[in-house]
Amino acid sequence: MNEKRMLDDQHFEQMIEEESICTTDNKVYEAPLDALYDTAMHYCPGCGHGVVHRILAEVIEEMGIIKDIIGVAPVGCSVLAYNYLNIDMSEAAHGRASAAATGIKRVLPEKYVFSYQGDGDLAAIGTGETIHTCNRGENILILFINNGIYGMTGGQMAPTTLPGMKSTTSPFGRDVETMGAPLKITDLVAQLPGTAYVTRQSVHKPGNVRKTKKAIQKALEYQKNGDGGTCFVEVVSNCPSNWKMTPVQSNKWMEENMLPFYPLGDLKKPNGKEK
Amino acid sequence: MSELKLMKGNEALAEAAIRVGADAYFGYPITPQSEVLEYLSREAHARTGMVVLQAESEVASINMVYGAAGTGKKVFTSSSSPGMSLMQEGISYIACAELPCLLVNVNRGGPGLGTIQPGQGDYFQSVKGGGHGDYKMIVLAPSTVQEMADFVKLGFELAYKYRNPILILTDGALGQMMEKVELFSQQDRTFEDLGWNIIGRSNGRDSNVITSLHLKADKMEEINIRLQKKYNEMRKNEVRYETVNCDDADYIIVAYGLVARICQKSAQLARDKGLKVGVIRPITLFPYPEEVINNYADKVKGMFVVEMNAGQMLEDVKLSVNGKVPVEFHGRMGGVVPQPEEILEKLEEKLLGGSK
């Protein structure tokens, strides 16, 4: 380690000790949200969940619907979403978030209801609930975070793991001959008459974050107007920890590998209602 | 204003749910309980605005119940044995998250796909906790179509009193047979902010959360201790049973549900022969009427347990009797219903040493 680096490290440690990085004049961005608890998230550095939570909270606040929205958290990395989002929420059993959301929406139809689910939750164990919730056209938002891996349990193969992609349960890469091909469930639900708005977005670049935020907002507006069915927003995301990459590498890998397989854009818009 | 009708057990139960002002039913067809879903689909929405939704599976049904119960609304589901097995994970979540709701199992013969005839093989599943973890439900066992209706009202009352799932454990015969039933008058559907329910974050409070996840062991133990305290309250307050001709009895038959009715006939046949037999019918299977059985064990020569299974409640009777007198058992399985004469014969054979 060279001398300059050591000095830098010392300087950095000193900064942290003095908590000088947290002073008002050092802040480059501040926007406290009522819909988000002021607490550290458990998500790994670079993970997309934090960004999606943030923009979801922003939309809720901007639409002024904190009192009127109820969310359902899945089993997976975002199982504790309710620790961050300061809105009424229910945890659900693995895969059953859209069934729980159905139950809530059916008895409180005047409220906004959403489920927040990962790929294992939504597209493996919860496939039946996902398909049938969309097929009934439940007037809810399904927010689907797809990072192609089981994050919480430590990097096992997901229904959306890419062909050849390594995971702890596909250590030699996903062999589609024996393990099946990745399930493009978003394309699948777009075919159902029950869905109103189906889109695939990402949060790996500022421009994409803005687009995803817009998509969530649109979905909630459609829900308010009862514009003909389930809104399904997929966010293609990353998993630096289980992909064994740095956050920057993971976003690059995602762009080069995930996005060609899961192309971004709207798959379905409400009939005649899209301006 | 009450009303007298001739109804199937399943229909009486569904009618009672409408009248009690239930807000939603989520269910899936399975024999012998499909009449509940069918009756509600026909009647409920138009009359009270109740939500009736046929789910894609029992797994979905119970999780819809979980979601809707979190809002504090009055929700319920019904199924039969294999369907109840599918619901067990969800029931465990509901119990841990302390959500009030009503569940109905129209028990059929098992195991496996089994048969559509009546059975009592789900006693252990219902009473000992069919899902994972330490949880309990109050289990109500009707023996008449009247009770099929009455226990819906009682079940919802208990569900909100304890913030706990309540199970009506009945069987295919009670579900299908028609009897006279006196129906209570229509109640309004009501809804309130219960403080804990998820209805949208309002009144300046922070978020309400419905969950059964507590990652820290000491917190999870705390939840368990609280639940056990609640179950002990149930044990203290909610034991229900019926005794028939027990006070002078030399022998007591213990049976629940449909079988208890059959055993009343057996006891009558016994008395015709000069044999003093009484019947204890546990109405709540949890909490179990241990004390009354234990007290009668001081007065009788033996107890006889009859069930439509291989001997499940038998274990609770033995625990209650605690060795004071012999406890014998007769059971029929797989959907076979025991006959009054057969029961008496077995009682004499097993408790009186075969004298006829």
XYZ file of C-alpha atoms in Angstrom, chain A:
275
model
C 0.000 0.000 0.000
C 1.544 3.317 -1.002
C 1.830 6.268 1.264
C -0.738 8.374 -0.506
C -3.361 5.626 -0.230
C -2.622 5.283 3.471
C -3.068 8.974 3.938
C -6.323 8.824 2.039
C -7.561 6.009 4.251
C -6.580 7.865 7.383
C -8.317 10.940 6.115
C -11.420 8.905 5.304
C -11.514 7.298 8.731
C -11.123 10.693 10.304
C -14.003 11.954 8.239
C -16.220 9.129 9.403
C -15.233 9.658 13.024
C -16.190 13.271 12.778
C -19.365 12.322 11.005
C -18.481 15.164 8.729
C -19.975 13.365 5.736
C -23.369 13.801 7.245
C -23.298 17.551 7.763
C -25.826 19.760 6.078
C -23.317 21.443 3.790
C -22.072 18.080 2.522
C -25.497 16.874 1.540
C -26.055 16.794 -2.166
C -29.625 15.452 -1.995
C -32.342 15.527 0.569
C -35.993 14.789 0.276
C -37.448 13.208 3.400
C -40.503 11.196 2.593
C -43.439 10.504 4.859
C -43.998 7.232 3.001
C -40.486 5.996 3.743
C -39.096 5.366 7.233
C -35.824 7.170 7.957
C -33.828 4.020 8.522
C -30.932 2.114 6.961
C -32.067 -0.620 4.556
C -30.627 -4.123 4.777
C -30.200 -4.401 1.017
C -26.723 -5.063 -0.345
C -24.810 -2.155 -1.882
C -25.921 -1.615 -5.452
C -29.144 -3.616 -5.149
C -32.136 -2.287 -7.059
C -34.657 -2.811 -4.239
C -33.694 0.379 -2.408
C -34.220 2.441 -5.547
C -37.596 0.841 -6.274
C -38.716 1.409 -2.655
C -37.659 5.019 -2.941
C -39.506 5.760 -6.176
C -42.559 3.857 -4.997
C -42.602 6.029 -1.874
C -42.150 9.129 -4.005
C -45.103 8.213 -6.223
C -47.303 7.454 -3.202
C -46.424 10.765 -1.666
C -46.766 12.764 -4.866
C -50.174 11.233 -5.508
C -51.151 11.980 -1.898
C -52.376 8.451 -1.255
C -50.527 7.414 1.920
C -53.876 6.982 3.668
C -55.314 5.063 0.796
C -52.709 2.492 -0.153
C -52.039 -0.973 1.206
C -49.066 -3.079 0.127
C -48.195 -6.748 0.329
C -44.592 -7.842 0.870
C -43.330 -11.171 -0.476
C -40.940 -13.780 0.839
C -37.530 -12.992 -0.573
C -35.053 -10.147 -0.168
C -37.851 -7.598 0.070
C -39.654 -9.538 2.809
C -39.013 -6.596 5.124
C -40.254 -3.940 2.693
C -42.723 -2.887 5.383
C -39.802 -1.832 7.584
C -38.972 0.831 5.011
C -42.276 1.838 3.490
C -44.321 3.735 6.046
C -47.671 2.610 4.679
C -50.038 -0.103 5.859
C -48.683 -3.441 4.680
C -49.142 -7.151 5.017
C -46.472 -9.788 4.743
C -47.555 -12.795 2.684
C -46.575 -16.441 2.521
C -44.061 -17.332 -0.198
C -45.699 -16.872 -3.588
C -49.070 -15.807 -2.225
C -48.691 -12.035 -2.267
C -51.104 -11.570 -5.155
C -53.703 -13.788 -3.435
C -53.359 -11.748 -0.235
C -53.574 -8.553 -2.305
C -56.713 -9.932 -3.966
C -58.259 -10.506 -0.540
C -57.452 -6.961 0.551
C -58.640 -5.309 -2.668
C -61.883 -7.279 -2.747
C -62.907 -6.098 0.719
C -61.486 -2.577 0.350
C -62.052 -1.811 -3.340
C -61.703 1.927 -2.783
C -58.078 1.535 -1.617
C -54.976 1.254 -3.772
C -53.445 -2.191 -3.367
C -50.144 -3.517 -4.631
C -47.975 -6.574 -4.222
C -44.192 -6.334 -4.345
C -42.611 -9.621 -5.399
C -39.368 -11.128 -6.586
C -38.899 -13.647 -9.370
C -38.842 -16.781 -7.201
C -41.905 -15.647 -5.308
C -43.918 -14.526 -8.332
C -42.768 -16.826 -11.125
C -41.966 -20.121 -9.363
C -43.874 -20.932 -6.187
C -46.500 -18.264 -6.863
C -47.037 -18.859 -10.583
C -50.602 -20.065 -10.084
C -51.581 -17.061 -7.984
C -49.864 -14.681 -10.408
C -51.618 -16.076 -13.477
C -55.036 -16.259 -11.847
C -54.821 -12.854 -10.202
C -53.990 -11.368 -13.599
C -56.589 -13.498 -15.323
C -59.324 -12.284 -12.991
C -58.096 -8.797 -13.741
C -57.797 -7.869 -10.078
C -57.568 -4.104 -9.970
C -54.180 -4.072 -8.250
C -50.563 -3.308 -9.094
C -48.122 -6.189 -9.164
C -44.594 -4.865 -8.869
C -42.220 -7.584 -9.990
C -38.486 -7.338 -9.310
C -36.609 -9.728 -11.563
C -32.929 -10.255 -10.862
C -32.772 -13.821 -12.108
C -31.754 -15.371 -8.809
C -32.917 -16.262 -5.298
C -31.144 -13.548 -3.335
C -32.326 -14.104 0.222
C -31.558 -17.813 0.356
C -28.093 -17.293 -1.089
C -28.072 -17.360 -4.868
C -30.000 -20.393 -6.070
C -31.392 -20.723 -9.587
C -34.604 -18.795 -10.182
C -37.299 -19.357 -12.813
C -35.804 -16.318 -14.564
C -32.132 -17.328 -14.368
C -30.655 -16.948 -17.850
C -29.516 -19.950 -19.932
C -25.946 -20.779 -18.980
C -26.062 -18.473 -15.946
C -24.362 -19.872 -12.882
C -26.028 -20.103 -9.497
C -25.473 -22.268 -6.425
C -27.961 -24.809 -7.791
C -26.853 -24.476 -11.412
C -23.126 -24.402 -10.657
C -22.203 -25.278 -14.235
C -24.677 -22.819 -15.700
C -28.401 -23.213 -16.326
C -28.864 -26.145 -18.678
C -32.164 -25.551 -20.390
C -32.292 -29.197 -21.463
C -32.671 -30.404 -17.894
C -33.680 -27.272 -15.986
C -36.051 -25.670 -18.444
C -35.809 -22.289 -20.072
C -36.269 -19.038 -18.149
C -39.910 -18.164 -17.710
C -40.905 -14.887 -19.313
C -43.897 -14.500 -17.077
C -44.403 -10.854 -17.962
C -44.901 -11.791 -21.617
C -47.254 -14.490 -20.423
C -49.491 -12.270 -18.309
C -49.572 -9.685 -21.104
C -51.526 -12.268 -23.125
C -54.290 -12.456 -20.531
C -57.413 -10.355 -21.064
C -57.348 -9.500 -17.352
C -54.227 -7.360 -17.515
C -54.566 -3.682 -18.388
C -51.016 -2.426 -18.352
C -47.911 -4.576 -18.578
C -44.470 -3.040 -18.786
C -40.853 -3.983 -18.230
C -38.440 -1.400 -16.829
C -35.148 -1.171 -14.960
C -33.492 1.079 -12.387
C -29.840 0.764 -13.365
C -29.518 4.260 -14.844
C -31.104 7.582 -13.844
C -33.140 7.692 -17.043
C -34.489 4.207 -16.376
C -35.282 5.116 -12.775
C -37.405 7.979 -14.062
C -39.187 5.683 -16.522
C -39.899 3.099 -13.823
C -41.254 5.782 -11.534
C -43.517 6.955 -14.322
C -44.680 3.373 -14.932
C -45.575 2.886 -11.251
C -47.442 6.164 -11.241
C -49.357 5.253 -14.390
C -50.244 1.863 -12.932
C -51.664 3.447 -9.776
C -53.587 5.982 -11.822
C -55.096 3.193 -13.912
C -56.027 1.447 -10.677
C -57.743 4.581 -9.428
C -59.750 4.894 -12.601
C -60.429 1.167 -12.673
C -59.086 1.049 -16.193
C -59.781 -2.534 -16.929
C -57.579 -4.818 -14.947
C -54.313 -5.762 -13.332
C -51.266 -3.564 -13.827
C -48.025 -5.482 -13.954
C -44.714 -3.646 -13.730
C -41.568 -5.739 -14.028
C -38.290 -4.169 -12.985
C -35.282 -6.030 -14.343
C -32.737 -5.694 -11.599
C -29.387 -6.922 -10.369
C -27.946 -8.948 -7.518
C -24.316 -7.917 -7.031
C -23.840 -10.191 -3.997
C -25.083 -13.410 -5.548
C -23.901 -12.622 -9.042
C -20.520 -12.119 -7.314
C -19.903 -8.748 -8.926
C -19.422 -5.175 -7.862
C -22.519 -2.990 -8.206
C -21.068 -1.361 -11.343
C -20.125 -4.722 -12.899
C -23.557 -6.124 -12.089
C -25.343 -3.288 -13.831
C -23.100 -3.705 -16.855
C -23.697 -7.474 -16.864
C -27.410 -6.909 -16.511
C -27.424 -4.539 -19.458
C -25.413 -6.901 -21.635
C -27.115 -10.163 -20.676
C -30.462 -9.650 -18.928
C -31.850 -6.859 -21.085
C -31.431 -8.639 -24.449
C -33.421 -11.530 -22.950
C -35.870 -9.320 -21.055
C -36.191 -6.263 -23.337
C -37.469 -3.068 -21.736
C -40.661 -1.330 -22.750
C -44.428 -1.567 -22.578
C -45.909 -4.938 -23.449
C -49.502 -3.829 -23.073
C -51.347 -0.578 -22.543
C -54.947 -0.026 -21.472
C -57.159 -0.159 -24.531
C -57.702 3.252 -26.023
C -56.818 4.921 -22.770
C -53.143 5.464 -23.465
C -52.438 9.040 -24.450
